[in-house]
Amino acid sequence: MAKDKAFDRVPVALTPWERFEEYLCARGMRKTAQRRILVEYVFNQHDHFDVDTLLARLPRRGQPRHVSRPTVYRTLGEFVDAGLLRKFELDGRSVYEHDYGYPQHDHLHCQRCQRLIEFQSDELLALRDRVAYAHHFRVSGHRLIVTGLCASCWEAPRRRGRRAARGS
Amino acid sequence: MAKDKAFDRVPVALTPWERFEEYLCARGMRKTAQRRILVEYVFNQHDHFDVDTLLARLPRRGQPRHVSRPTVYRTLGEFVDAGLLRKFELDGRSVYEHDYGYPQHDHLHCQRCQRLIEFQSDELLALRDRVAYAHHFRVSGHRLIVTGLCASCWEAPRRRGRRAARGS
DNA sequence: TTGCGTGCAAAAGGTTTGCATAAAT
DNA sequence: ATTTATGCAAACCTTTTGCACGCAA
C-alpha cells in the first residue's frame, strides 16, 4: 500500500481541529462550539458516513451538544473546502470520508450490504494520468467505484451482509 | 462529446427499437406511442443527456409528439433495465448514455464546460478485476469519472468552454 | 373488454436558503 | 459593537407516486 504518494502534503503534524483552525483563521471565520463538536464527531472514527448517520450520532435536539441539520451541511462543506473531508455521491446521497492524513483511494461498493471497502492503487493513478494526457486533459481528481458483492455477501448468499442495508 | 470516435464492437443485429420490442414482449408490456417516440429521440444521436435535456428536445406540452416528464423517467428506467441505456450520477443529477451496441467505457469530466469525454481502457478493467480479486470481491461493474479541465478549457482559460455550463 | 400506461398534480427525499437571533471577536 | 454563525422554517430540485382516464392487446 503506497504510503506517502498521494499528496505532497505536510506529514500530519496537526490534529484535524488544529488544521481546521488554520483554515478558519486564514478566512476570518469563527471558532464556534458547533464546529468544534463536528470536528470531534467526524474524526473520532475513521469511517464513511452521510449526513443522516452523523446526525444520528449527535445528541438530539434540545440535548447539550446538538448541532442542527443546516449547520451540519454547512460545516461538512467547510471540511471539504478545508481538505479535511472528501465528498462523493452514492445512490443520490452525499457520502463523506476522511481526506486529511489519508492517501487517495477508491472503493469497492457492495450492493447487498452497502459496505464500502477502500483500496489504493498507484497503477490506477498512473493509468488515469496517461489517459488524461492522451486527451490533453488537466486532471484535478477522480472517483472510481467498483460495484458488486463483497466476500461475506457472495460467500453466504442467503444470509444478510455483516452490515445492515440502509434504511433499516 | 462522444461523436462516433466509437469503439464499435458487438455487431448490432437489432435496432434499439427492435431490441426494446423484445424486452417489452418478454415482459408482457405494451408498445406505446410514447415508448416509440422516446426510443427515437434517445437513439437518434449518440450523446450523454439528462432528463431535462431530453425533455427540451421533445415537443412541448400540447404539441403532437410530446411525452410527459413522469413517463420520461419511467421509460428511461425501462431502457436501463432493457440494457439500452446506462445511467450514472453527475453532480446529483442522473445522466444517461447509450449502452446497447457500445462497449464499456469511462469518462473525463470537464468541470468548466461540463463536457464528458469518453475513453476505453482494457488496462483499467484488468486492474479493477485484480483489485477485486485481491479483496474477494465479485465485480458487477464500475464507474470511473476523472475530473479536471478539457483541452479547450485550459488552453484558453478566459474563454468559455464550447458547451454552455448548465443552468444558463 | 381488460388492465397496463399515461398525464396530472402532489409527495418524497436530500440539500439549500432567508431571516431573526445568538455568539464570537 | 460588529459581524459571522446558527437554528428554524420554508424553499428548492430532482425523482417518484397516487389516481382517473385513455389506449393497446
Short mmCIF file of C-alpha atoms (C1' of nucleotides) in Angstrom, two decimals:
data_model
loop_
_atom_site.label_atom_id
_atom_site.label_comp_id
_atom_site.label_asym_id
_atom_site.label_seq_id
_atom_site.Cartn_x
_atom_site.Cartn_y
_atom_site.Cartn_z
CA MET A 1 0.00 0.00 0.00
CA ALA A 2 1.67 3.14 -1.19
CA LYS A 3 2.10 5.42 1.72
CA ASP A 4 3.27 8.89 1.01
CA LYS A 5 2.47 9.02 -2.61
CA ALA A 6 -0.90 10.71 -2.78
CA PHE A 7 -0.48 14.36 -1.97
CA ASP A 8 2.74 16.00 -1.11
CA ARG A 9 1.15 17.35 1.96
CA VAL A 10 2.92 18.00 5.18
CA PRO A 11 3.10 14.83 7.21
CA VAL A 12 0.14 15.14 9.52
CA ALA A 13 1.63 17.30 12.22
CA LEU A 14 -1.64 18.92 13.16
CA THR A 15 -4.80 17.40 14.52
CA PRO A 16 -7.87 17.85 12.36
CA TRP A 17 -9.08 20.57 14.68
CA GLU A 18 -5.78 22.42 14.55
CA ARG A 19 -5.80 22.22 10.84
CA PHE A 20 -9.35 23.47 10.70
CA GLU A 21 -8.39 26.34 12.99
CA GLU A 22 -5.78 27.36 10.46
CA TYR A 23 -8.38 27.27 7.75
CA LEU A 24 -10.86 29.29 9.77
CA CYS A 25 -8.25 31.80 10.78
CA ALA A 26 -6.99 32.22 7.24
CA ARG A 27 -10.51 33.09 6.15
CA GLY A 28 -11.50 35.18 9.11
CA MET A 29 -14.07 32.64 10.16
CA ARG A 30 -15.01 31.90 13.73
CA LYS A 31 -14.24 29.03 16.05
CA THR A 32 -17.69 28.09 17.17
CA ALA A 33 -18.85 25.38 19.50
CA GLN A 34 -20.67 23.61 16.67
CA ARG A 35 -17.57 23.45 14.51
CA ARG A 36 -15.58 22.01 17.37
CA ILE A 37 -18.27 19.43 18.09
CA LEU A 38 -18.46 18.36 14.49
CA VAL A 39 -14.70 18.01 14.10
CA GLU A 40 -14.77 15.78 17.14
CA TYR A 41 -17.63 13.58 15.97
CA VAL A 42 -16.39 13.32 12.42
CA PHE A 43 -12.79 12.48 13.24
CA ASN A 44 -13.42 10.28 16.23
CA GLN A 45 -13.89 7.30 13.97
CA HIS A 46 -12.43 6.68 10.57
CA ASP A 47 -15.42 5.70 8.52
CA HIS A 48 -17.63 6.74 5.68
CA PHE A 49 -20.83 8.50 6.64
CA ASP A 50 -23.70 10.52 5.30
CA VAL A 51 -25.47 13.43 6.93
CA ASP A 52 -28.19 11.30 8.48
CA THR A 53 -25.70 8.92 10.01
CA LEU A 54 -23.79 11.79 11.53
CA LEU A 55 -26.93 13.46 12.82
CA ALA A 56 -27.97 10.18 14.38
CA ARG A 57 -24.66 10.02 16.25
CA LEU A 58 -25.00 13.57 17.52
CA PRO A 59 -27.11 14.46 20.57
CA ARG A 60 -30.79 15.01 19.75
CA ARG A 61 -32.40 18.39 19.55
CA GLY A 62 -32.55 20.00 22.93
CA GLN A 63 -29.62 17.97 24.25
CA PRO A 64 -26.36 19.72 25.18
CA ARG A 65 -24.11 19.25 22.18
CA HIS A 66 -26.72 19.06 19.45
CA VAL A 67 -25.98 20.62 16.05
CA SER A 68 -28.75 21.44 13.62
CA ARG A 69 -29.07 19.85 10.22
CA PRO A 70 -28.36 23.01 8.19
CA THR A 71 -25.26 23.65 10.25
CA VAL A 72 -24.11 20.10 9.68
CA TYR A 73 -24.50 20.56 5.94
CA ARG A 74 -22.72 23.91 6.02
CA THR A 75 -19.91 22.65 8.20
CA LEU A 76 -19.28 19.48 6.22
CA GLY A 77 -18.94 21.71 3.19
CA GLU A 78 -16.31 23.70 5.05
CA PHE A 79 -14.49 20.50 5.99
CA VAL A 80 -14.38 19.61 2.34
CA ASP A 81 -13.06 23.04 1.41
CA ALA A 82 -10.52 22.78 4.18
CA GLY A 83 -9.28 19.47 2.81
CA LEU A 84 -10.38 17.54 5.88
CA LEU A 85 -13.07 15.56 4.12
CA ARG A 86 -13.75 14.25 0.67
CA LYS A 87 -17.31 14.01 -0.58
CA PHE A 88 -18.93 11.78 -3.16
CA GLU A 89 -22.35 10.67 -4.26
CA LEU A 90 -23.71 7.21 -3.70
CA ASP A 91 -27.24 6.42 -4.81
CA GLY A 92 -28.15 10.05 -4.86
CA ARG A 93 -26.94 10.74 -1.35
CA SER A 94 -23.76 12.55 -0.34
CA VAL A 95 -21.17 10.43 1.41
CA TYR A 96 -18.17 11.85 3.22
CA GLU A 97 -14.84 10.30 4.14
CA HIS A 98 -11.67 11.45 5.79
CA ASP A 99 -9.24 13.16 3.50
CA TYR A 100 -6.80 14.79 5.88
CA GLY A 101 -3.94 12.45 6.57
CA TYR A 102 -5.23 9.69 4.34
CA PRO A 103 -3.91 8.82 0.93
CA GLN A 104 -6.05 8.97 -2.17
CA HIS A 105 -8.01 5.77 -2.52
CA ASP A 106 -11.05 4.29 -4.23
CA HIS A 107 -13.86 1.96 -3.29
CA LEU A 108 -15.47 -1.38 -3.77
CA HIS A 109 -19.15 -0.96 -3.04
CA CYS A 110 -21.19 -3.99 -2.04
CA GLN A 111 -24.65 -3.74 -3.49
CA ARG A 112 -26.07 -6.04 -0.90
CA CYS A 113 -24.72 -4.87 2.45
CA GLN A 114 -23.73 -1.39 1.26
CA ARG A 115 -20.27 -1.80 2.70
CA LEU A 116 -17.57 0.43 1.23
CA ILE A 117 -14.16 -1.20 1.00
CA GLU A 118 -11.21 1.05 0.35
CA PHE A 119 -8.30 0.25 -1.89
CA GLN A 120 -5.34 2.21 -3.10
CA SER A 121 -3.68 1.73 -6.44
CA ASP A 122 -0.76 3.66 -7.83
CA GLU A 123 -1.30 1.86 -11.07
CA LEU A 124 -4.72 3.40 -11.31
CA LEU A 125 -3.30 6.87 -10.82
CA ALA A 126 -0.70 6.25 -13.50
CA LEU A 127 -3.33 4.90 -15.85
CA ARG A 128 -5.59 7.84 -15.17
CA ASP A 129 -2.82 10.31 -15.88
CA ARG A 130 -1.84 8.53 -19.06
CA VAL A 131 -5.39 8.56 -20.37
CA ALA A 132 -5.80 12.19 -19.44
CA TYR A 133 -2.54 13.12 -21.10
CA ALA A 134 -3.62 11.42 -24.29
CA HIS A 135 -6.73 13.59 -24.29
CA HIS A 136 -4.90 16.80 -23.33
CA PHE A 137 -6.94 16.77 -20.18
CA ARG A 138 -5.83 18.50 -16.95
CA VAL A 139 -6.63 16.13 -14.11
CA SER A 140 -7.77 17.50 -10.81
CA GLY A 141 -9.07 14.27 -9.36
CA HIS A 142 -11.12 11.18 -9.96
CA ARG A 143 -13.63 8.85 -8.43
CA LEU A 144 -13.78 5.13 -9.07
CA ILE A 145 -16.44 2.96 -7.56
CA VAL A 146 -16.43 -0.75 -8.30
CA THR A 147 -19.82 -2.29 -7.61
CA GLY A 148 -20.57 -5.91 -6.88
CA LEU A 149 -20.71 -8.23 -3.90
CA CYS A 150 -18.27 -8.32 -1.04
CA ALA A 151 -16.82 -11.62 0.12
CA SER A 152 -19.24 -12.10 3.00
CA CYS A 153 -22.21 -11.40 0.80
CA TRP A 154 -21.49 -13.77 -2.05
CA GLU A 155 -19.97 -16.48 0.11
CA ALA A 156 -23.14 -16.71 2.14
CA PRO A 157 -25.73 -15.51 -0.32
CA ARG A 158 -28.73 -16.29 1.82
CA ARG A 159 -27.54 -14.57 4.91
CA ARG A 160 -27.68 -10.83 5.17
CA GLY A 161 -24.42 -8.88 4.96
CA ARG A 162 -22.49 -8.07 8.12
CA ARG A 163 -23.82 -4.59 7.92
CA ALA A 164 -27.46 -3.77 7.73
CA ALA A 165 -28.63 -2.36 4.44
CA ARG A 166 -29.57 1.30 4.52
CA GLY A 167 -32.99 2.41 5.56
CA SER A 168 -33.28 -0.19 8.27
CA MET B 1 -18.51 14.95 -26.85
CA ALA B 2 -18.88 11.43 -27.80
CA LYS B 3 -19.10 11.52 -31.52
CA ASP B 4 -18.58 8.24 -33.12
CA LYS B 5 -14.98 8.03 -32.07
CA ALA B 6 -16.81 4.95 -31.13
CA PHE B 7 -15.25 1.71 -30.38
CA ASP B 8 -17.83 -0.13 -32.40
CA ARG B 9 -17.85 -3.57 -31.04
CA VAL B 10 -20.63 -6.06 -30.90
CA PRO B 11 -22.22 -6.31 -34.31
CA VAL B 12 -25.61 -4.86 -33.61
CA ALA B 13 -28.16 -7.05 -35.26
CA LEU B 14 -31.28 -5.33 -33.98
CA THR B 15 -32.16 -1.68 -33.91
CA PRO B 16 -32.70 -0.24 -30.47
CA TRP B 17 -36.44 -0.28 -31.08
CA GLU B 18 -36.42 -3.91 -32.15
CA ARG B 19 -34.44 -4.82 -29.13
CA PHE B 20 -36.81 -2.90 -26.90
CA GLU B 21 -39.74 -4.67 -28.54
CA GLU B 22 -38.19 -7.96 -27.50
CA TYR B 23 -37.85 -6.69 -23.98
CA LEU B 24 -41.43 -5.44 -23.87
CA CYS B 25 -42.79 -8.61 -25.38
CA ALA B 26 -40.85 -10.81 -22.99
CA ARG B 27 -42.41 -8.97 -20.09
CA GLY B 28 -45.90 -8.62 -21.48
CA MET B 29 -45.52 -4.87 -21.70
CA ARG B 30 -47.11 -2.71 -24.39
CA LYS B 31 -45.71 -0.95 -27.39
CA THR B 32 -46.98 2.53 -26.81
CA ALA B 33 -46.56 5.65 -28.86
CA GLN B 34 -44.54 7.29 -26.09
CA ARG B 35 -42.07 4.43 -25.88
CA ARG B 36 -41.57 4.56 -29.62
CA ILE B 37 -41.06 8.31 -29.55
CA LEU B 38 -38.54 8.07 -26.75
CA VAL B 39 -36.52 5.32 -28.42
CA GLU B 40 -36.36 7.53 -31.46
CA TYR B 41 -35.26 10.68 -29.62
CA VAL B 42 -32.80 8.89 -27.40
CA PHE B 43 -31.07 6.89 -30.10
CA ASN B 44 -31.14 9.49 -32.84
CA GLN B 45 -27.96 10.98 -31.51
CA HIS B 46 -25.19 9.30 -29.59
CA ASP B 47 -24.67 11.58 -26.67
CA HIS B 48 -24.95 11.86 -22.95
CA PHE B 49 -28.08 13.52 -21.68
CA ASP B 50 -30.15 14.12 -18.60
CA VAL B 51 -33.89 14.18 -18.27
CA ASP B 52 -34.17 17.92 -18.75
CA THR B 53 -32.08 17.88 -21.88
CA LEU B 54 -34.23 15.16 -23.34
CA LEU B 55 -37.44 16.92 -22.40
CA ALA B 56 -36.13 20.08 -24.02
CA ARG B 57 -35.57 18.19 -27.26
CA LEU B 58 -39.05 16.72 -27.21
CA PRO B 59 -42.10 18.64 -28.44
CA ARG B 60 -43.63 20.91 -25.80
CA ARG B 61 -46.73 20.09 -23.90
CA GLY B 62 -49.72 20.21 -26.19
CA GLN B 63 -47.61 19.54 -29.30
CA PRO B 64 -48.10 16.28 -31.22
CA ARG B 65 -45.31 14.01 -30.02
CA HIS B 66 -44.88 15.35 -26.51
CA VAL B 67 -44.12 12.93 -23.67
CA SER B 68 -44.67 13.86 -20.04
CA ARG B 69 -41.91 14.07 -17.50
CA PRO B 70 -43.06 11.13 -15.37
CA THR B 71 -43.29 8.96 -18.46
CA VAL B 72 -39.80 10.02 -19.49
CA TYR B 73 -38.47 8.98 -16.10
CA ARG B 74 -40.36 5.70 -16.19
CA THR B 75 -39.30 4.90 -19.72
CA LEU B 76 -35.64 5.74 -19.24
CA GLY B 77 -35.72 3.31 -16.34
CA GLU B 78 -37.06 0.67 -18.69
CA PHE B 79 -34.32 1.44 -21.20
CA VAL B 80 -31.78 0.86 -18.47
CA ASP B 81 -33.41 -2.43 -17.50
CA ALA B 82 -33.52 -3.43 -21.13
CA GLY B 83 -29.80 -2.80 -21.48
CA LEU B 84 -30.29 0.03 -23.93
CA LEU B 85 -29.03 2.76 -21.66
CA ARG B 86 -26.60 3.08 -18.81
CA LYS B 87 -27.26 5.58 -16.06
CA PHE B 88 -24.95 7.40 -13.72
CA GLU B 89 -24.97 10.35 -11.37
CA LEU B 90 -23.18 13.60 -12.05
CA ASP B 91 -23.47 16.43 -9.54
CA GLY B 92 -26.58 14.89 -8.08
CA ARG B 93 -28.38 14.57 -11.40
CA SER B 94 -28.94 11.39 -13.40
CA VAL B 95 -27.11 11.18 -16.69
CA TYR B 96 -27.84 8.56 -19.33
CA GLU B 97 -25.75 7.22 -22.16
CA HIS B 98 -26.13 4.58 -24.82
CA ASP B 99 -25.29 1.11 -23.70
CA TYR B 100 -26.70 -1.05 -26.46
CA GLY B 101 -24.01 -1.64 -29.05
CA TYR B 102 -21.37 0.35 -27.21
CA PRO B 103 -18.53 -1.11 -25.21
CA GLN B 104 -17.92 -0.31 -21.58
CA HIS B 105 -16.11 2.98 -21.22
CA ASP B 106 -15.38 5.70 -18.72
CA HIS B 107 -15.31 9.47 -18.69
CA LEU B 108 -13.23 12.56 -18.33
CA HIS B 109 -15.47 15.28 -16.99
CA CYS B 110 -14.57 18.92 -17.59
CA GLN B 111 -15.51 20.96 -14.55
CA ARG B 112 -15.67 24.14 -16.61
CA CYS B 113 -17.68 23.28 -19.72
CA GLN B 114 -19.27 20.14 -18.34
CA ARG B 115 -18.19 18.16 -21.36
CA LEU B 116 -17.97 14.40 -20.94
CA ILE B 117 -15.17 12.76 -22.88
CA GLU B 118 -15.29 9.00 -23.26
CA PHE B 119 -12.34 6.71 -23.07
CA GLN B 120 -11.95 3.00 -23.05
CA SER B 121 -9.22 1.12 -21.24
CA ASP B 122 -8.77 -2.62 -21.05
CA GLU B 123 -5.99 -1.99 -18.62
CA LEU B 124 -8.47 -0.41 -16.28
CA LEU B 125 -10.72 -3.44 -16.48
CA ALA B 126 -7.81 -5.73 -15.74
CA LEU B 127 -6.73 -3.55 -12.85
CA ARG B 128 -10.25 -3.44 -11.48
CA ASP B 129 -10.56 -7.21 -11.63
CA ARG B 130 -7.20 -7.70 -9.99
CA VAL B 131 -8.06 -5.40 -7.13
CA ALA B 132 -11.45 -7.03 -6.71
CA TYR B 133 -9.91 -10.48 -6.73
CA ALA B 134 -7.48 -9.48 -4.02
CA HIS B 135 -10.44 -8.45 -1.88
CA HIS B 136 -12.54 -11.50 -2.72
CA PHE B 137 -15.00 -9.13 -4.29
CA ARG B 138 -17.45 -10.16 -7.03
CA VAL B 139 -17.45 -7.37 -9.60
CA SER B 140 -20.64 -6.48 -11.39
CA GLY B 141 -19.49 -3.17 -12.80
CA HIS B 142 -17.74 0.07 -12.08
CA ARG B 143 -17.83 3.77 -12.72
CA LEU B 144 -14.76 5.96 -13.11
CA ILE B 145 -15.01 9.68 -13.59
CA VAL B 146 -11.85 11.72 -13.95
CA THR B 147 -12.47 15.39 -13.23
CA GLY B 148 -10.43 18.32 -14.41
CA LEU B 149 -10.24 20.64 -17.39
CA CYS B 150 -10.56 19.61 -21.01
CA ALA B 151 -8.07 20.84 -23.57
CA SER B 152 -10.18 23.72 -24.84
CA CYS B 153 -10.85 24.93 -21.35
CA TRP B 154 -7.35 25.09 -20.00
CA GLU B 155 -5.74 26.16 -23.26
CA ALA B 156 -7.94 29.23 -23.39
CA PRO B 157 -8.72 29.76 -19.74
CA ARG B 158 -10.54 33.03 -20.21
CA ARG B 159 -12.91 31.92 -22.90
CA ARG B 160 -15.92 29.85 -22.03
CA GLY B 161 -15.98 26.18 -22.91
CA ARG B 162 -17.57 25.02 -26.14
CA ARG B 163 -20.61 24.00 -24.23
CA ALA B 164 -22.51 26.31 -22.01
CA ALA B 165 -22.42 25.44 -18.38
CA ARG B 166 -25.63 24.06 -17.03
CA GLY B 167 -28.34 26.26 -15.76
CA SER B 168 -27.70 29.01 -18.31
"C1'" DT C 1 -63.16 -5.97 -22.65
"C1'" DT C 2 -59.28 -5.94 -19.68
"C1'" DG C 3 -55.93 -3.76 -17.37
"C1'" DC C 4 -51.45 -1.54 -18.46
"C1'" DG C 5 -49.55 3.11 -19.39
"C1'" DT C 6 -50.05 7.94 -19.35
"C1'" DG C 7 -50.57 12.60 -17.61
"C1'" DC C 8 -51.54 15.50 -13.97
"C1'" DA C 9 -50.77 17.00 -9.51
"C1'" DA C 10 -48.84 16.18 -5.43
"C1'" DA C 11 -45.44 13.77 -2.50
"C1'" DA C 12 -40.94 12.49 -1.32
"C1'" DG C 13 -36.09 12.79 -0.25
"C1'" DG C 14 -32.00 15.24 0.10
"C1'" DT C 15 -29.97 19.77 0.25
"C1'" DT C 16 -30.01 24.78 0.38
"C1'" DT C 17 -31.56 29.40 1.75
"C1'" DG C 18 -33.89 33.69 4.07
"C1'" DC C 19 -34.13 35.65 8.11
"C1'" DA C 20 -34.15 36.82 13.03
"C1'" DT C 21 -31.40 35.72 16.86
"C1'" DA C 22 -27.22 34.12 19.36
"C1'" DA C 23 -22.49 34.10 19.76
"C1'" DA C 24 -17.60 35.21 18.55
"C1'" DT C 25 -14.26 38.71 18.11
"C1'" DA D 1 -20.10 46.97 18.99
"C1'" DT D 2 -19.78 44.49 15.00
"C1'" DT D 3 -20.43 40.92 12.16
"C1'" DT D 4 -20.44 35.99 11.42
"C1'" DA D 5 -22.86 31.57 12.51
"C1'" DT D 6 -26.79 29.19 14.00
"C1'" DG D 7 -31.47 27.38 14.02
"C1'" DC D 8 -35.90 27.30 12.31
"C1'" DA D 9 -38.94 27.03 8.62
"C1'" DA D 10 -39.61 27.17 4.14
"C1'" DA D 11 -37.83 26.83 -0.49
"C1'" DC D 12 -35.55 24.02 -3.91
"C1'" DC D 13 -34.64 20.39 -7.24
"C1'" DT D 14 -34.84 16.12 -8.99
"C1'" DT D 15 -37.28 12.00 -8.93
"C1'" DT D 16 -41.26 9.18 -7.56
"C1'" DT D 17 -46.09 8.12 -6.73
"C1'" DG D 18 -51.47 8.07 -6.43
"C1'" DC D 19 -55.10 8.18 -9.20
"C1'" DA D 20 -58.56 8.72 -13.03
"C1'" DC D 21 -58.68 8.26 -17.78
"C1'" DG D 22 -57.14 6.54 -22.33
"C1'" DC D 23 -55.28 3.26 -25.23
"C1'" DA D 24 -53.04 -1.36 -26.51
"C1'" DA D 25 -53.97 -6.04 -26.90
#
